Coordinates of C-alpha atoms in Angstrom, one line a residue:
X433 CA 0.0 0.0 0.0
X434 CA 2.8 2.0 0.3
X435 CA 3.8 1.8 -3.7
X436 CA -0.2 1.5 -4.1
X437 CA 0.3 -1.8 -5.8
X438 CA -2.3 -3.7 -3.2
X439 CA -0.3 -6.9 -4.4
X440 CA -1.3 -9.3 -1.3
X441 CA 1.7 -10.9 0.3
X442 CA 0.9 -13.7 3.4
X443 CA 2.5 -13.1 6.9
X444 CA 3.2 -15.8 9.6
X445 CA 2.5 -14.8 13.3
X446 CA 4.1 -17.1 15.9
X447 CA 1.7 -18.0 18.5
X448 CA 4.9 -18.4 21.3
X449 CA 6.6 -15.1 20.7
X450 CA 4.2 -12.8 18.4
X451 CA 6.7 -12.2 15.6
X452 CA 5.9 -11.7 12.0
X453 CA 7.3 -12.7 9.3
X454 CA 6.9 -13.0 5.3
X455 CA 6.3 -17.0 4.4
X456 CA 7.1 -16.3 0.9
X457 CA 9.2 -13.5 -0.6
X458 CA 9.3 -12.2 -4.1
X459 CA 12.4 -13.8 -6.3
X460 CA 12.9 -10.0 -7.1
X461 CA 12.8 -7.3 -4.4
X462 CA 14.0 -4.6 -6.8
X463 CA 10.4 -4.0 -8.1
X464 CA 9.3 -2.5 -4.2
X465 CA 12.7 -0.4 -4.1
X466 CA 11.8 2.3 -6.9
X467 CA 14.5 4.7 -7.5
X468 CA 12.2 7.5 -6.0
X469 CA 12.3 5.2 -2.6
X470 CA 12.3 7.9 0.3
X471 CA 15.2 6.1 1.5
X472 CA 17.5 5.5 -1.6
X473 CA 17.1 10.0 -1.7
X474 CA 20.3 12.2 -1.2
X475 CA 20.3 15.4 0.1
X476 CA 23.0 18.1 0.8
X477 CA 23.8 19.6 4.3
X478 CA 22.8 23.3 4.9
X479 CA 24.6 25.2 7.5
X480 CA 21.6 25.9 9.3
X481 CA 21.1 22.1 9.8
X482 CA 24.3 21.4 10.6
X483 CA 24.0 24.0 13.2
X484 CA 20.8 22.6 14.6
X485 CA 22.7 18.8 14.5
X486 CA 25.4 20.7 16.3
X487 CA 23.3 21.6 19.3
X488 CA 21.3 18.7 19.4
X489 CA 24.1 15.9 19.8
X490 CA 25.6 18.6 22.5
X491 CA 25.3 19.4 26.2
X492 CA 23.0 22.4 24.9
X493 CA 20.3 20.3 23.1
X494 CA 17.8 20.7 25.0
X495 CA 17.6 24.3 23.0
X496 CA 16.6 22.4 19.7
X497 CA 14.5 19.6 21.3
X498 CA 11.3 21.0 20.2
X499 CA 12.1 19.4 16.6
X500 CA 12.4 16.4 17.7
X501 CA 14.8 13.6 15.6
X502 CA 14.7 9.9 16.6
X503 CA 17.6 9.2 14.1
X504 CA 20.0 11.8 16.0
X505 CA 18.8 10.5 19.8
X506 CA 19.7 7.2 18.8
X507 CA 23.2 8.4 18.4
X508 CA 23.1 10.5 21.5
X509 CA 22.1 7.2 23.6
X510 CA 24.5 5.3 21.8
X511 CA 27.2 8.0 23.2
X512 CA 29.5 8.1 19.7
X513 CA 32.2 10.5 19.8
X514 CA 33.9 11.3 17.1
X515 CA 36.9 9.2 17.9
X516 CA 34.8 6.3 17.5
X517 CA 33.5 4.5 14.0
X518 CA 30.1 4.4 13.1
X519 CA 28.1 1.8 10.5
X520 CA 24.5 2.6 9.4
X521 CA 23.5 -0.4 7.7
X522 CA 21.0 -0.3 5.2
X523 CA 21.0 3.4 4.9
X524 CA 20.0 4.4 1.6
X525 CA 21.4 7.5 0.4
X526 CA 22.9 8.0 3.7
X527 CA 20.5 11.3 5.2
X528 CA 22.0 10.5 8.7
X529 CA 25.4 10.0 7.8
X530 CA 25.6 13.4 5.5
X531 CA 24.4 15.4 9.0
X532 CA 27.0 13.4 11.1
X533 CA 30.1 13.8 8.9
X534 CA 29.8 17.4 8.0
X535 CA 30.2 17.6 12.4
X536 CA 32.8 15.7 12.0
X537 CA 32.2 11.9 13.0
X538 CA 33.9 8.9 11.4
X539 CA 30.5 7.4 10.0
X540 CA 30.0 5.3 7.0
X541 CA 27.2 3.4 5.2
X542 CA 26.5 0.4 3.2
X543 CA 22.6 -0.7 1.2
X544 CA 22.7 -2.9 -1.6
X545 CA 19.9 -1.1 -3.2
X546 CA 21.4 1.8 -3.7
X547 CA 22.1 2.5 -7.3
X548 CA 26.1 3.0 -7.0
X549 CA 27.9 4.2 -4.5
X550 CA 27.5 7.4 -3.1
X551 CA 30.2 10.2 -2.2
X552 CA 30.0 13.2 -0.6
X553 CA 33.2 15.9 0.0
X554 CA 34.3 13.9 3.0
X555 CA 34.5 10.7 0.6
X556 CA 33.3 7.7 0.4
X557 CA 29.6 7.7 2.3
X558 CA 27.8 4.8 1.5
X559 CA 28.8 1.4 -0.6
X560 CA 27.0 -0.6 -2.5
X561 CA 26.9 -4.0 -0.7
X562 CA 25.7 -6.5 2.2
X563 CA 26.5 -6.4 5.6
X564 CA 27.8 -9.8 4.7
X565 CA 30.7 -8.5 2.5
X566 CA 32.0 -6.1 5.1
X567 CA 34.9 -6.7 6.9
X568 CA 35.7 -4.1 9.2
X569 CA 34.4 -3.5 12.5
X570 CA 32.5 -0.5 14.3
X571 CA 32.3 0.8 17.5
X572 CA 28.3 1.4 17.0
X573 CA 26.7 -0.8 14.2
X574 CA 23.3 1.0 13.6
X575 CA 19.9 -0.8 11.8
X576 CA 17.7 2.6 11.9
X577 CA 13.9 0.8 10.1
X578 CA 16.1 -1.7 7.7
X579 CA 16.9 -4.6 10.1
X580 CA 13.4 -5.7 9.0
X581 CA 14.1 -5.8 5.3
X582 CA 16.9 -8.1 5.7
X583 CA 17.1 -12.2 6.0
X584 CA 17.0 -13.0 9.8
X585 CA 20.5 -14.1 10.0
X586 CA 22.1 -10.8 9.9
X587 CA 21.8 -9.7 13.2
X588 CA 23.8 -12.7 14.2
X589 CA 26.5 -10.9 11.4
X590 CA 26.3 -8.0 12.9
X591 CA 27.4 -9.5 16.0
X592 CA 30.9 -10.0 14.5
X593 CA 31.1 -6.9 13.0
X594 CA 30.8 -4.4 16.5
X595 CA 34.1 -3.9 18.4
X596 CA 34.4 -5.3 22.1
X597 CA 32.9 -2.9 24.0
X598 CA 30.7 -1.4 21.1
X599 CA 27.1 -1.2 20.7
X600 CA 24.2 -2.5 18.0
X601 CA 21.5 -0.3 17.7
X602 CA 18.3 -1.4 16.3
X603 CA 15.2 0.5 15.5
X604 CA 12.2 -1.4 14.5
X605 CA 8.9 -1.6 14.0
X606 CA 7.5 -3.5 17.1
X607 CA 4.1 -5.3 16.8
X608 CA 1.7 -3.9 19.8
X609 CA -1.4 -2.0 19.4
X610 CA -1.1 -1.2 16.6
X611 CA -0.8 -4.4 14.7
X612 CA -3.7 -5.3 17.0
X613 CA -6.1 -2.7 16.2
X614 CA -5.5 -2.4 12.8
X615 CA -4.3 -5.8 11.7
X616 CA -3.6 -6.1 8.1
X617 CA -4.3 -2.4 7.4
X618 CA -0.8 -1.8 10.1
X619 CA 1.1 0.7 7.9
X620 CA 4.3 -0.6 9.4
X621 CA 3.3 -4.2 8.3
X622 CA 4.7 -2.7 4.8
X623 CA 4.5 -5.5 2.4
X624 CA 6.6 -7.2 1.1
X625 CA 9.7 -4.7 2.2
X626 CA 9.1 -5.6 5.5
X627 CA 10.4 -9.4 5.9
X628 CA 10.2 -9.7 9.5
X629 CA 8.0 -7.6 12.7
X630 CA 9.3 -8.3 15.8
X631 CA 7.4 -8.4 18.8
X632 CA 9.6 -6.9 22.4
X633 CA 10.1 -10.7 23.3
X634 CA 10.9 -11.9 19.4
X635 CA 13.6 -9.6 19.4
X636 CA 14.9 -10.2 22.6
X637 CA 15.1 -14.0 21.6
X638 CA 16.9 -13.0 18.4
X639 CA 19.3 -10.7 19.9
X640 CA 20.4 -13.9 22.9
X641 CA 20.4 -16.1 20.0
X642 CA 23.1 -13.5 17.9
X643 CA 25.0 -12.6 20.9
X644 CA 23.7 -9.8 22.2
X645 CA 22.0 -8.6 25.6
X646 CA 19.6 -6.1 25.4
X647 CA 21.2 -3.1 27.6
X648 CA 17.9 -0.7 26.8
X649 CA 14.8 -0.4 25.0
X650 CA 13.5 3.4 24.2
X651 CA 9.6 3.0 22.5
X652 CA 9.6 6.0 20.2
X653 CA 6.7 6.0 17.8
X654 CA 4.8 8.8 16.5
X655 CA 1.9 10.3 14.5
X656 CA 2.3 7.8 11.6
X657 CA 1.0 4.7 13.1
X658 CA -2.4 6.5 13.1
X659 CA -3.5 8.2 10.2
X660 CA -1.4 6.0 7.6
X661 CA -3.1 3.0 8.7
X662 CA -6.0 4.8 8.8
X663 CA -5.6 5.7 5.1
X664 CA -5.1 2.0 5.0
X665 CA -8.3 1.4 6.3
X666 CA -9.7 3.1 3.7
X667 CA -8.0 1.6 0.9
X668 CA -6.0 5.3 0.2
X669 CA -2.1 4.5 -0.6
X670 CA 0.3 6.4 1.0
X671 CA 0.7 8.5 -1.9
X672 CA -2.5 9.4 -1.7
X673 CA -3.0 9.9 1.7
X674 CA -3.8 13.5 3.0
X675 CA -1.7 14.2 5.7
X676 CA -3.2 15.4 9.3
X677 CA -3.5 19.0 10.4
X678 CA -0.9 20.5 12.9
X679 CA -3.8 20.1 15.8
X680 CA -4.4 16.4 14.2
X681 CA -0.8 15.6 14.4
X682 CA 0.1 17.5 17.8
X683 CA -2.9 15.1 19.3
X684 CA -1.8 11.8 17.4
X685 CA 1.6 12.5 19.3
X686 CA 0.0 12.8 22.6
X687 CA -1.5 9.6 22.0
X688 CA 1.5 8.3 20.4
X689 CA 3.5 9.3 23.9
X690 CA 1.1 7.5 26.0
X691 CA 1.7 4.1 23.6
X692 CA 5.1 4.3 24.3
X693 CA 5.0 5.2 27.9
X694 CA 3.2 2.0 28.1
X695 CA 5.6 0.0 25.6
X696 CA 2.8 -0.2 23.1
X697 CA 3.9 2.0 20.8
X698 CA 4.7 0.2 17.0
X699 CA 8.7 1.3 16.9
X700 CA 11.5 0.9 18.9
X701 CA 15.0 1.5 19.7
X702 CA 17.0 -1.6 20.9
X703 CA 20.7 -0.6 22.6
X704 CA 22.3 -4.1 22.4
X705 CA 26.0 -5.1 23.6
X706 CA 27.7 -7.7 22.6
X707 CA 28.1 -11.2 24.8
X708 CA 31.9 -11.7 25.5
X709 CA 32.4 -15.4 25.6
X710 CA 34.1 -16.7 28.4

């Protein structure tokens, strides 16, 4: 529904831990990764932003927290400096890593989907490959919404891939209300990109099996859950969707806030360090 396709694609759901997941994926993914994609998009740095990123990855961002970015608090919990290594797998274009490496920080990106690989005047930002095909590791290994699009293996990859001492950081979509009051109409559900849906206690079971603990869990979602499933509903593709009013939206994030307060809300972020073997 995103594309507007309304192909029909059928989902397992584990009756032990809740997750998700695809039974039978197209041969071809390309065909649901258009070049217009929202993720595959580049964009360049302004110093305004870079200003604004400035403040809010500093001591002082409380000044700028009024626009709020889940991409950038992810990198604030996951304390990077700028002596550390960074890898944002699956990144498309690489948005995150334009705003982190005009500050300064040593962050990189791979997605097989991007068209070639993509430079920016600091270099090389984001290659064209699999997480599988990197040799390297990271002192933070970042899945910010693309740990679903990938075969379940690779957070056990990943595992190998972040420093002793480093961190994974996963942001999902997490089935909860959501997914229970709107079923198949969930926007996250987001056939057939999205290959796996974790529930809290799918992923934790994932993240033991890989290697991980789970060090925190931060439930961050927002407006979209709401009136994009909605549209849903309503058979309206995203494309077509008419987007809420400032007093919808400022009320879909109160009640957004309250899902998450109550770990309900459909995405999260999972800090996860790695289990040194004895």
């Amino acid at each position: 529904m995103m594309l507007g396709t309304r192909d029909v694609f059928p989902y397992w759901e584990c009756a032990e831990c809740g997750c998700l997941s695809l039974s039978a994926p197209p041969a071809d993914m390309s065909a649901y990764y258009p070049s217009d994609y929202y993720s595959l998009q580049t964009r360049s740095v302004s110093l305004l932003r870079a200003l604004r990123d400035f403040l809010y990855l500093s001591p002082a961002g409380f000044l700028v927290n009024w626009r709020r970015r889940t991409d950038l608090d992810a990198i604030r919990r996951a304390h990077l400096t700028k002596r550390q290594t960074l890898l944002d797998v699956g990144c498309g274009g690489g948005s995150l890593l334009a705003d982190l490496r005009e500050l300064g920080y040593k962050a990189r990106g791979i997605d097989p989907f991007v068209s070639s690989d993509v430079y920016d005047r600091c270099g090389l930002r984001v290659e064209r490959k699999t997480l599988a095909e990197v040799t390297e590791s990271f002192d933070v290994v970042l899945f910010r919404h693309s740990l679903e699009h990938m075969p379940i293996d690779t957070l056990k990859i990943a595992r190998a891939r972040v420093k002793p001492g480093g961190v994974c950081v996963v942001c999902i979509p997490v089935v909860g209300w959501a997914w229970q009051n709107y079923s198949t109409d969930w926007s996250q559900l987001d056939a057939p990109r999205h290959l796996f849906l974790h529930s809290r206690k799918s992923f934790e079971m994932l993240a033991a099996k890989s290697g991980f603990r789970v060090e925190n869990v931060v439930f961050d979602s927002n407006e979209f859950q709401f009136w994009a499933s909605e549209s849903y509903r309503h058979d309206i593709p995203l494309s077509q969707a008419v987007r809420p009013s400032p007093a919808q939206v400022r009320a879909m994030r109160r009640s957004a806030a309250s899902l998450n307060r109550r770990e309900q809300g459909d995405t999260a972020q999972f800090y996860l360090r790695p289990v040194e073997h004895a």
